[in-house]
CSV table of C-alpha atoms in Angstrom, one decimal:
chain,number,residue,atom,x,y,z
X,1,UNK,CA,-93.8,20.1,23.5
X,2,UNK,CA,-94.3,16.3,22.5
X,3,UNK,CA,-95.1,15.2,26.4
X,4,UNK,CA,-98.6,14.0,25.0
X,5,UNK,CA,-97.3,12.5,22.2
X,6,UNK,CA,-95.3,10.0,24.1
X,7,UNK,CA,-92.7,11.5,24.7
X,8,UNK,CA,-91.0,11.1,28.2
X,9,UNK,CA,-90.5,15.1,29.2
X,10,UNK,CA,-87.3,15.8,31.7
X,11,UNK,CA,-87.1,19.3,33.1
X,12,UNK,CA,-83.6,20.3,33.1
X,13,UNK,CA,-83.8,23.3,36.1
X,14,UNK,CA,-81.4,26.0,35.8
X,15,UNK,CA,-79.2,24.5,38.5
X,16,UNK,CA,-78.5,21.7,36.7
X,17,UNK,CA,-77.0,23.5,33.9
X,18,UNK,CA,-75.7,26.4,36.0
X,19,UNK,CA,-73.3,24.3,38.8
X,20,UNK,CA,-71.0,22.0,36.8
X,21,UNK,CA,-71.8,18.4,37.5
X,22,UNK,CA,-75.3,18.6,38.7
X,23,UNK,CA,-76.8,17.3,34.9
X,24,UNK,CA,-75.8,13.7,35.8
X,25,UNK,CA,-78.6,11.9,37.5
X,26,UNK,CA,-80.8,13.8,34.8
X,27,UNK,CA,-79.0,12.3,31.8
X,28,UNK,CA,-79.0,8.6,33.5
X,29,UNK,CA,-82.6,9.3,33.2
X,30,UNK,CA,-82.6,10.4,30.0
X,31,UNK,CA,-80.5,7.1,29.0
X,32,UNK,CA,-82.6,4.8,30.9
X,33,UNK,CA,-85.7,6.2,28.9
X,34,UNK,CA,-84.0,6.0,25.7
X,35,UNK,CA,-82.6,2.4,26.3
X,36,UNK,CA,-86.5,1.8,27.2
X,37,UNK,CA,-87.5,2.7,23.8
X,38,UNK,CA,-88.9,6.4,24.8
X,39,UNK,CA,-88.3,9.3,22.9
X,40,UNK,CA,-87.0,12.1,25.3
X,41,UNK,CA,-87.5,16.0,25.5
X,42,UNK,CA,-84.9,17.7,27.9
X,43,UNK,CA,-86.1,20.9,28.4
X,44,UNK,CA,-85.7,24.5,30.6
X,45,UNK,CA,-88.8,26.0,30.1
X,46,UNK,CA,-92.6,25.1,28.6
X,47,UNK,CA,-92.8,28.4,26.5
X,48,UNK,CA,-92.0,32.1,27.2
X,49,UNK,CA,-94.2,32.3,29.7
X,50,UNK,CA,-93.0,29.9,32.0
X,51,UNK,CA,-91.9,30.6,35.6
X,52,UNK,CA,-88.4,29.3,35.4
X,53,UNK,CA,-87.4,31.5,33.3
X,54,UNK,CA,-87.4,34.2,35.7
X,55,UNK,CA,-85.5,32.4,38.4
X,56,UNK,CA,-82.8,31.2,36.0
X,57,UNK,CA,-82.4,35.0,35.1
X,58,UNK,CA,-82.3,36.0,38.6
X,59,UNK,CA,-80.1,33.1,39.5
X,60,UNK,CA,-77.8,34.1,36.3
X,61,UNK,CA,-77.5,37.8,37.7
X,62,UNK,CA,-77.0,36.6,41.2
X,63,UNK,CA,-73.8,35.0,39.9
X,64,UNK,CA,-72.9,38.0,38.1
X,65,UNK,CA,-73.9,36.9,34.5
X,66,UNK,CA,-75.7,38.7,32.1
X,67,UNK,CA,-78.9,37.0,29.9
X,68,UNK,CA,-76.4,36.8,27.2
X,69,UNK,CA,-73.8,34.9,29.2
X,70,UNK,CA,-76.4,32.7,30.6
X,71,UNK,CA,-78.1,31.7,26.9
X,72,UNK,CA,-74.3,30.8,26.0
X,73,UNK,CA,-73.6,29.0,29.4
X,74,UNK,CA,-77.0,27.2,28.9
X,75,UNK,CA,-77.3,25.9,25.4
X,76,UNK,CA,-73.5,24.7,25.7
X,77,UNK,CA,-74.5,22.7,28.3
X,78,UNK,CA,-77.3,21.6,27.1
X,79,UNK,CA,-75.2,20.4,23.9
X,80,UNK,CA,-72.9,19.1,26.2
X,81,UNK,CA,-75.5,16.8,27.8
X,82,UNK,CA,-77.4,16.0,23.7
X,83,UNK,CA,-73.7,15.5,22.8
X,84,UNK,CA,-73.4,12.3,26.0
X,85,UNK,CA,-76.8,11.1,24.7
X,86,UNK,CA,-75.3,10.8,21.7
X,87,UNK,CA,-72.5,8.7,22.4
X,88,UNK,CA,-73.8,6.4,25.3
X,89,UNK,CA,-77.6,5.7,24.1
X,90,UNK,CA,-76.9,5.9,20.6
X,91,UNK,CA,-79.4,8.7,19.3
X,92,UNK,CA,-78.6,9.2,15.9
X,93,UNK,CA,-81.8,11.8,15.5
X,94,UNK,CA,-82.1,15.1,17.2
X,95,UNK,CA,-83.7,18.5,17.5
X,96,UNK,CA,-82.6,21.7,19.6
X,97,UNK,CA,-85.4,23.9,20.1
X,98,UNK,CA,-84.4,27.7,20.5
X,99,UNK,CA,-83.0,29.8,18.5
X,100,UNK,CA,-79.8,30.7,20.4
X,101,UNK,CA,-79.9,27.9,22.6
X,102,UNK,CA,-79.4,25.9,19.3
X,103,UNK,CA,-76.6,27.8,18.3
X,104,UNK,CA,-74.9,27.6,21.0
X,105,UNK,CA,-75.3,23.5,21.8
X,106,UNK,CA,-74.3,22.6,18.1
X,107,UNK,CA,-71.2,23.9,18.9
X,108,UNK,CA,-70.4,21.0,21.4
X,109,UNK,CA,-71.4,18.5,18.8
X,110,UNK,CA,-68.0,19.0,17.1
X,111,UNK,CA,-69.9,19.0,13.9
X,112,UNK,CA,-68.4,20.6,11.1
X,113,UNK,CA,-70.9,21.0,8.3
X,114,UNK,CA,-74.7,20.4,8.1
X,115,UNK,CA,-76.4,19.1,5.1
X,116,UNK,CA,-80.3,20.1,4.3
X,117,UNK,CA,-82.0,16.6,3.6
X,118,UNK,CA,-85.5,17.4,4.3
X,119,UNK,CA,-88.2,19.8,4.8
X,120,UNK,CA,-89.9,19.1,7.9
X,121,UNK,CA,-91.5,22.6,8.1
X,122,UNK,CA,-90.6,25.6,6.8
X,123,UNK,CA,-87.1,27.2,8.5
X,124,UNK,CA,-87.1,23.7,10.6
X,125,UNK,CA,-85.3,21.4,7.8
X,126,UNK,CA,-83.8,17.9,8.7
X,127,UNK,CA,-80.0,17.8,8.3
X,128,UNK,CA,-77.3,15.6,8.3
X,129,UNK,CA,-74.1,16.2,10.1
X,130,UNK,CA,-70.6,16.2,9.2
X,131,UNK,CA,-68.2,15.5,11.4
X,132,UNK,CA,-64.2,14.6,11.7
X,133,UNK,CA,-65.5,12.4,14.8
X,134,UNK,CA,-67.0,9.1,13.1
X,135,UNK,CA,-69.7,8.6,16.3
X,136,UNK,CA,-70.9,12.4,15.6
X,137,UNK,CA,-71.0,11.7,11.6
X,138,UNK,CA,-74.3,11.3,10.0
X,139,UNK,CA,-76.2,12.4,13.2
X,140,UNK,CA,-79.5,14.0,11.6
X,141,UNK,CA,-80.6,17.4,13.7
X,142,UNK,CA,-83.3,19.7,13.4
X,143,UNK,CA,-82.4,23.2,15.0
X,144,UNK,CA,-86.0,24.6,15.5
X,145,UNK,CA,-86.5,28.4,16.0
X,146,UNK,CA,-89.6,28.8,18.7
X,147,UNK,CA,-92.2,29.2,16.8
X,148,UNK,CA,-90.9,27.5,13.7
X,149,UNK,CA,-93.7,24.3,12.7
X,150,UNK,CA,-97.1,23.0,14.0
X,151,UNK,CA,-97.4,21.5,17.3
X,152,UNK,CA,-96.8,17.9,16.3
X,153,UNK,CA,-93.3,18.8,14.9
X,154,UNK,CA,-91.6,16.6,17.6
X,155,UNK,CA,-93.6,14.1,16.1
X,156,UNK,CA,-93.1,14.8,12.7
X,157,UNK,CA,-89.2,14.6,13.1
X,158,UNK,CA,-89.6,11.3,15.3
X,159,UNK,CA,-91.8,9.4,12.4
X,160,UNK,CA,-90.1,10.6,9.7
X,161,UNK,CA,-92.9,12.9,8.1
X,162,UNK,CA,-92.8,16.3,6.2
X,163,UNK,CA,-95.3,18.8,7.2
X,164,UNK,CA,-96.9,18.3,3.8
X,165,UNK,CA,-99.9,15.2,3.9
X,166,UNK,CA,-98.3,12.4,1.7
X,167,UNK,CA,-94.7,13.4,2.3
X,168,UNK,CA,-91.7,11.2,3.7
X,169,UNK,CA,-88.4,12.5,5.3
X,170,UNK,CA,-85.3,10.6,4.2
X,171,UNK,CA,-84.6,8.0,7.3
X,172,UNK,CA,-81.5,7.1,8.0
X,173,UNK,CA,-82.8,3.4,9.0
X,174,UNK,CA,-80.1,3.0,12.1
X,175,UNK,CA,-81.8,2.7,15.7
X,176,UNK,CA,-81.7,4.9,18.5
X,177,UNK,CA,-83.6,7.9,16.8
X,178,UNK,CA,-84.9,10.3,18.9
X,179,UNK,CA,-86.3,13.5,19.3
């Protein structure tokens, strides 16, 4: 996931993203790091394996929603709390890992195009984003399937590096970047 690459890892639980409001004192966190000079990884679960999983399903069908209904409610919230990031610590480099999850939190960047500028790995290119709102515009994203790159592909998208030895990304050169 990037935790032992320096990265500072915050476990969003289910909760968080399930009862409006509760995200809050993890995205001051998430802003503190990233004013610090960390990179941050939000995440819900370490792999398919992990235990949460299970609880967010069961907490999802206690309140009557269905996995689909809960993948949507997630990864809009999720881009919600990328989308905050964004705008109050000035991240102008991102990835969203998970297939659906990724689709569904793009949405709440109020992006209207992406452009391919990079090959970081094959099916995880770097993009640029086009939006109508000038804070969103130029925002580079990664949307990284599960198993899409090698295990340092956090780090690849955070430095600037293409899979391939010897090979740059284009940088956009403004602070803030993040992974």
């Amino acid at each position: 996931m990037g935790a032992g690459q320096g990265y500072s890892g915050i476990r969003v639980p289910a909760d968080a993203l399930i009862e409006a409001g509760e995200a809050h004192s993890l995205l001051e966190q998430a802003e503190r790091e990233l004013r610090g000079g960390r990179s941050v990884i939000l995440y819900t679960a370490l792999g398919p394996a992990d235990e949460s999983i299970g609880r967010t399903q069961s907490r999802l069908k206690q309140d009557g929603q269905n996995a689909a209904d809960g993948g949507r409610l997630i990864g809009s919230r999720l881009g919600a709390m990328a989308r905050e990031l964004i705008l109050s610590a000035g991240v102008r480099r991102l990835v969203i890992a998970g297939g659906d999850t990724s689709g569904f939190a793009v949405r709440e960047l109020a992006i209207d195009a992406l452009e391919m500028v990079s090959s970081v790995a094959p099916g995880g290119p770097l993009c640029r984003a086009n939006s109508k709102d000038a804070r969103l515009d130029g925002l580079e994203i990664v949307l990284k399937g599960g198993q899409v790159g090698p295990p340092e592909f956090f780090e690849l998208v955070r430095r600037g590096k293409a899979s391939a030895p010897g090979r740059e990304l284009e940088r956009s050169g403004e602070p803030g970047e993040s992974a």
